Coordinates of C-alpha atoms in Angstrom, one line a residue:
M1 CA 34.7 -7.1 -14.8
L2 CA 32.4 -6.0 -17.6
K3 CA 31.2 -2.7 -16.2
T4 CA 30.4 -0.5 -19.3
W5 CA 27.5 -1.4 -21.5
D6 CA 26.3 0.2 -24.7
I7 CA 22.8 -0.3 -26.1
F8 CA 22.1 0.7 -29.7
C9 CA 18.5 1.5 -30.6
K10 CA 17.0 2.5 -33.9
V11 CA 13.5 3.8 -33.7
V12 CA 11.5 1.7 -36.2
D13 CA 8.0 1.3 -34.8
N14 CA 7.6 4.4 -32.7
F15 CA 7.7 3.4 -29.0
G16 CA 8.4 -0.3 -29.3
D17 CA 12.1 -0.3 -29.9
I18 CA 13.0 2.6 -27.6
G19 CA 10.6 1.4 -25.0
V20 CA 12.3 -2.0 -24.7
C21 CA 15.8 -0.5 -24.8
W22 CA 15.1 2.2 -22.3
R23 CA 13.5 -0.2 -19.8
L24 CA 16.5 -2.6 -20.2
A25 CA 19.0 0.2 -19.7
K26 CA 17.3 1.2 -16.5
Q27 CA 17.3 -2.4 -15.2
L28 CA 20.9 -3.0 -16.0
Q29 CA 21.9 0.3 -14.2
R30 CA 19.7 0.0 -11.2
E31 CA 19.9 -3.7 -10.5
H32 CA 23.5 -4.4 -11.5
G33 CA 25.2 -1.0 -11.0
L34 CA 26.5 -1.0 -14.6
Q35 CA 27.5 2.1 -16.5
V36 CA 25.0 2.1 -19.3
R37 CA 25.0 4.3 -22.5
L38 CA 22.0 4.3 -24.7
W39 CA 22.5 5.3 -28.3
V40 CA 19.2 6.5 -29.9
D41 CA 18.8 7.7 -33.5
D42 CA 15.5 9.6 -32.8
L43 CA 15.5 11.7 -29.7
G44 CA 12.1 13.2 -30.6
I45 CA 10.4 9.8 -30.2
A46 CA 12.4 9.0 -27.1
Q47 CA 11.3 12.2 -25.5
H48 CA 7.8 10.9 -25.3
L49 CA 9.1 8.3 -22.8
I50 CA 11.8 10.5 -21.3
P51 CA 10.1 14.0 -21.1
T52 CA 13.2 15.7 -19.7
L53 CA 15.3 14.7 -22.8
A54 CA 16.9 17.7 -24.5
L55 CA 16.7 17.3 -28.3
A56 CA 19.6 19.5 -29.0
S57 CA 22.0 17.7 -26.7
A58 CA 24.3 15.1 -28.1
T59 CA 25.2 13.6 -24.7
Q60 CA 23.1 13.8 -21.6
Y61 CA 22.3 11.9 -18.4
H62 CA 18.9 10.7 -17.2
E63 CA 18.3 8.5 -14.3
D64 CA 22.1 7.8 -14.2
I65 CA 22.1 6.6 -17.8
C66 CA 24.0 8.3 -20.5
I67 CA 21.8 8.9 -23.5
Q68 CA 23.8 9.5 -26.7
N69 CA 22.4 10.9 -29.9
W70 CA 23.1 8.4 -32.6
Y71 CA 23.9 10.3 -35.8
E72 CA 26.3 9.9 -38.7
H73 CA 29.2 12.0 -37.3
A74 CA 28.9 11.0 -33.6
D75 CA 32.1 9.9 -31.8
F76 CA 32.1 6.1 -32.0
S77 CA 35.8 5.8 -30.9
Q78 CA 35.1 4.4 -27.4
A79 CA 33.5 1.0 -27.4
A80 CA 31.9 -0.5 -24.2
D81 CA 32.8 -3.8 -22.5
V82 CA 29.4 -5.2 -23.6
V83 CA 27.4 -4.0 -26.6
I84 CA 23.8 -4.8 -27.1
E85 CA 22.5 -4.4 -30.6
G86 CA 18.8 -3.7 -30.4
F87 CA 16.8 -5.8 -32.8
A88 CA 19.6 -6.2 -35.4
C89 CA 19.7 -2.5 -35.9
G90 CA 23.2 -2.6 -37.4
L91 CA 26.3 -1.0 -35.7
P92 CA 28.3 1.9 -37.2
S93 CA 31.5 0.6 -38.9
S94 CA 33.7 2.9 -36.9
Y95 CA 32.2 1.6 -33.7
L96 CA 32.7 -2.0 -34.8
S97 CA 36.4 -1.2 -35.3
A98 CA 36.6 0.2 -31.8
M99 CA 34.9 -3.0 -30.6
V100 CA 37.6 -5.1 -32.2
K101 CA 40.3 -3.1 -30.4
H102 CA 38.5 -3.3 -27.1
Q103 CA 37.5 -6.9 -27.6
S104 CA 33.9 -6.0 -26.7
K105 CA 31.3 -8.7 -26.0
W106 CA 28.4 -8.4 -28.5
L107 CA 24.8 -9.4 -27.9
N108 CA 22.1 -9.0 -30.4
L109 CA 18.7 -8.5 -28.7
E110 CA 16.0 -10.2 -30.7
Y111 CA 12.2 -9.8 -30.6
L112 CA 10.1 -11.6 -28.0
S113 CA 8.7 -14.9 -29.3
A114 CA 6.8 -17.8 -27.8
E115 CA 7.8 -20.2 -30.6
S116 CA 9.7 -23.3 -29.6
W117 CA 12.7 -22.7 -31.9
V118 CA 13.7 -19.8 -29.7
D119 CA 15.1 -22.2 -27.1
D120 CA 17.5 -23.7 -29.6
F121 CA 18.9 -20.4 -30.9
H122 CA 19.1 -18.3 -27.7
G123 CA 22.7 -17.7 -26.7
K124 CA 24.1 -19.1 -30.0
P125 CA 27.4 -17.6 -31.3
S126 CA 27.9 -16.1 -34.7
P127 CA 31.6 -15.6 -35.4
Q128 CA 32.2 -12.5 -37.5
A129 CA 34.9 -11.8 -40.1
N130 CA 36.5 -9.1 -37.9
G131 CA 37.2 -11.6 -35.2
L132 CA 34.3 -10.7 -32.9
V133 CA 31.6 -13.1 -31.9
R134 CA 28.0 -11.9 -32.0
Y135 CA 25.6 -13.8 -29.6
F136 CA 21.9 -13.9 -30.2
Y137 CA 19.7 -13.0 -27.2
F138 CA 16.1 -14.3 -27.6
P139 CA 13.6 -13.2 -24.9
G140 CA 11.0 -15.8 -24.3
F141 CA 8.8 -17.7 -21.9
T142 CA 10.9 -20.8 -21.0
E143 CA 13.9 -21.4 -18.9
K144 CA 16.0 -22.0 -22.0
S145 CA 15.1 -18.6 -23.4
G146 CA 16.3 -15.2 -22.4
G147 CA 13.3 -14.6 -20.1
L148 CA 11.2 -11.4 -20.0
I149 CA 12.4 -7.8 -19.8
R150 CA 10.9 -6.9 -16.5
E151 CA 12.0 -5.5 -13.2
S152 CA 13.1 -8.1 -10.6
N153 CA 10.8 -6.4 -8.0
M154 CA 7.8 -6.3 -10.2
T155 CA 6.1 -9.1 -8.2
A156 CA 6.4 -7.1 -4.9
Q157 CA 5.2 -3.9 -6.6
L158 CA 2.1 -5.6 -8.0
Q159 CA 1.4 -7.3 -4.6
S160 CA 1.6 -4.1 -2.8
N161 CA -0.8 -2.4 -5.1
P162 CA -3.3 -4.9 -6.5
D163 CA -5.6 -2.1 -7.7
T164 CA -3.2 -1.1 -10.5
P165 CA -4.9 -0.8 -13.9
F166 CA -2.8 -3.7 -15.2
L167 CA -4.1 -6.2 -12.7
Q168 CA -7.7 -4.9 -12.9
Q169 CA -7.6 -5.4 -16.7
Q170 CA -6.0 -8.8 -16.4
E171 CA -8.1 -10.1 -13.6
P172 CA -11.3 -8.0 -13.5
S173 CA -13.4 -10.6 -11.7
L174 CA -11.0 -11.1 -8.8
N175 CA -11.1 -9.3 -5.5
K176 CA -8.0 -7.5 -4.1
N177 CA -6.5 -10.5 -2.3
S178 CA -7.0 -12.8 -5.3
R179 CA -5.3 -10.3 -7.5
R180 CA -2.3 -10.3 -5.1
I181 CA -2.1 -14.1 -5.6
A182 CA -2.4 -13.8 -9.3
A183 CA 0.4 -11.2 -9.4
T184 CA 2.7 -13.6 -7.6
Q185 CA 1.8 -16.6 -9.8
S186 CA 2.1 -14.8 -13.1
S187 CA 5.2 -12.7 -12.6
A188 CA 7.1 -15.5 -10.8
L189 CA 6.9 -17.8 -13.9
Y190 CA 9.6 -16.1 -15.9
L191 CA 13.1 -15.0 -14.9
P192 CA 13.7 -11.4 -15.7
S193 CA 16.0 -10.7 -18.7
C194 CA 18.0 -8.3 -16.5
V195 CA 19.3 -11.3 -14.7
R196 CA 20.2 -13.2 -17.8
F197 CA 21.9 -10.5 -19.8
P198 CA 24.9 -10.2 -17.4
A199 CA 24.9 -14.0 -17.2
L200 CA 25.2 -14.4 -21.0
A201 CA 27.9 -11.7 -21.1
G202 CA 29.8 -13.7 -18.5
V203 CA 29.6 -16.8 -20.7
T204 CA 31.0 -14.9 -23.6
E205 CA 33.8 -13.5 -21.3
N206 CA 34.8 -17.0 -20.3
E207 CA 34.8 -18.2 -23.9
A208 CA 36.8 -15.3 -25.3

């Protein structure tokens, strides 16, 4: 069983990359009981989202997730069962070597897109010269895409609190009961990515 998952995140656009990767890490840990390690190259930016983060600590745990400082001389000798490369950030060469030895499953998380071509490229394999296969994960808005990165209980949370700023901004003219209905309709349209990530890893496991 693929229990250990590593997510690599390079902070490029301030909170965008780390925000997505941190949210995904929490979903995989909470909803699937996976051992998740999040590699981040800028703890200073990450600290804005994780206030208890210690900038001087190379390895630390927050919300049962291991957060690893990604720097040049970090220990990359232990590869996870499944590796998520956030937004084609590039993986360290020594870690790639460890992945080959461990025969890790490799998923490249792409940016969210509503374009139709996403359906044709989601989940496609890209064989590498080192023998690994890199699979492309495209979040999107259709059943053929990777879905949206959101919590599986988001619908219930919005229904229980229809006065959240999010719903008030989205549906300002609706009363409380109508906002509850809107929350159900909008969030039920798209399968959460946290369901599809393990599913795609299972596909790669069967094909390996």
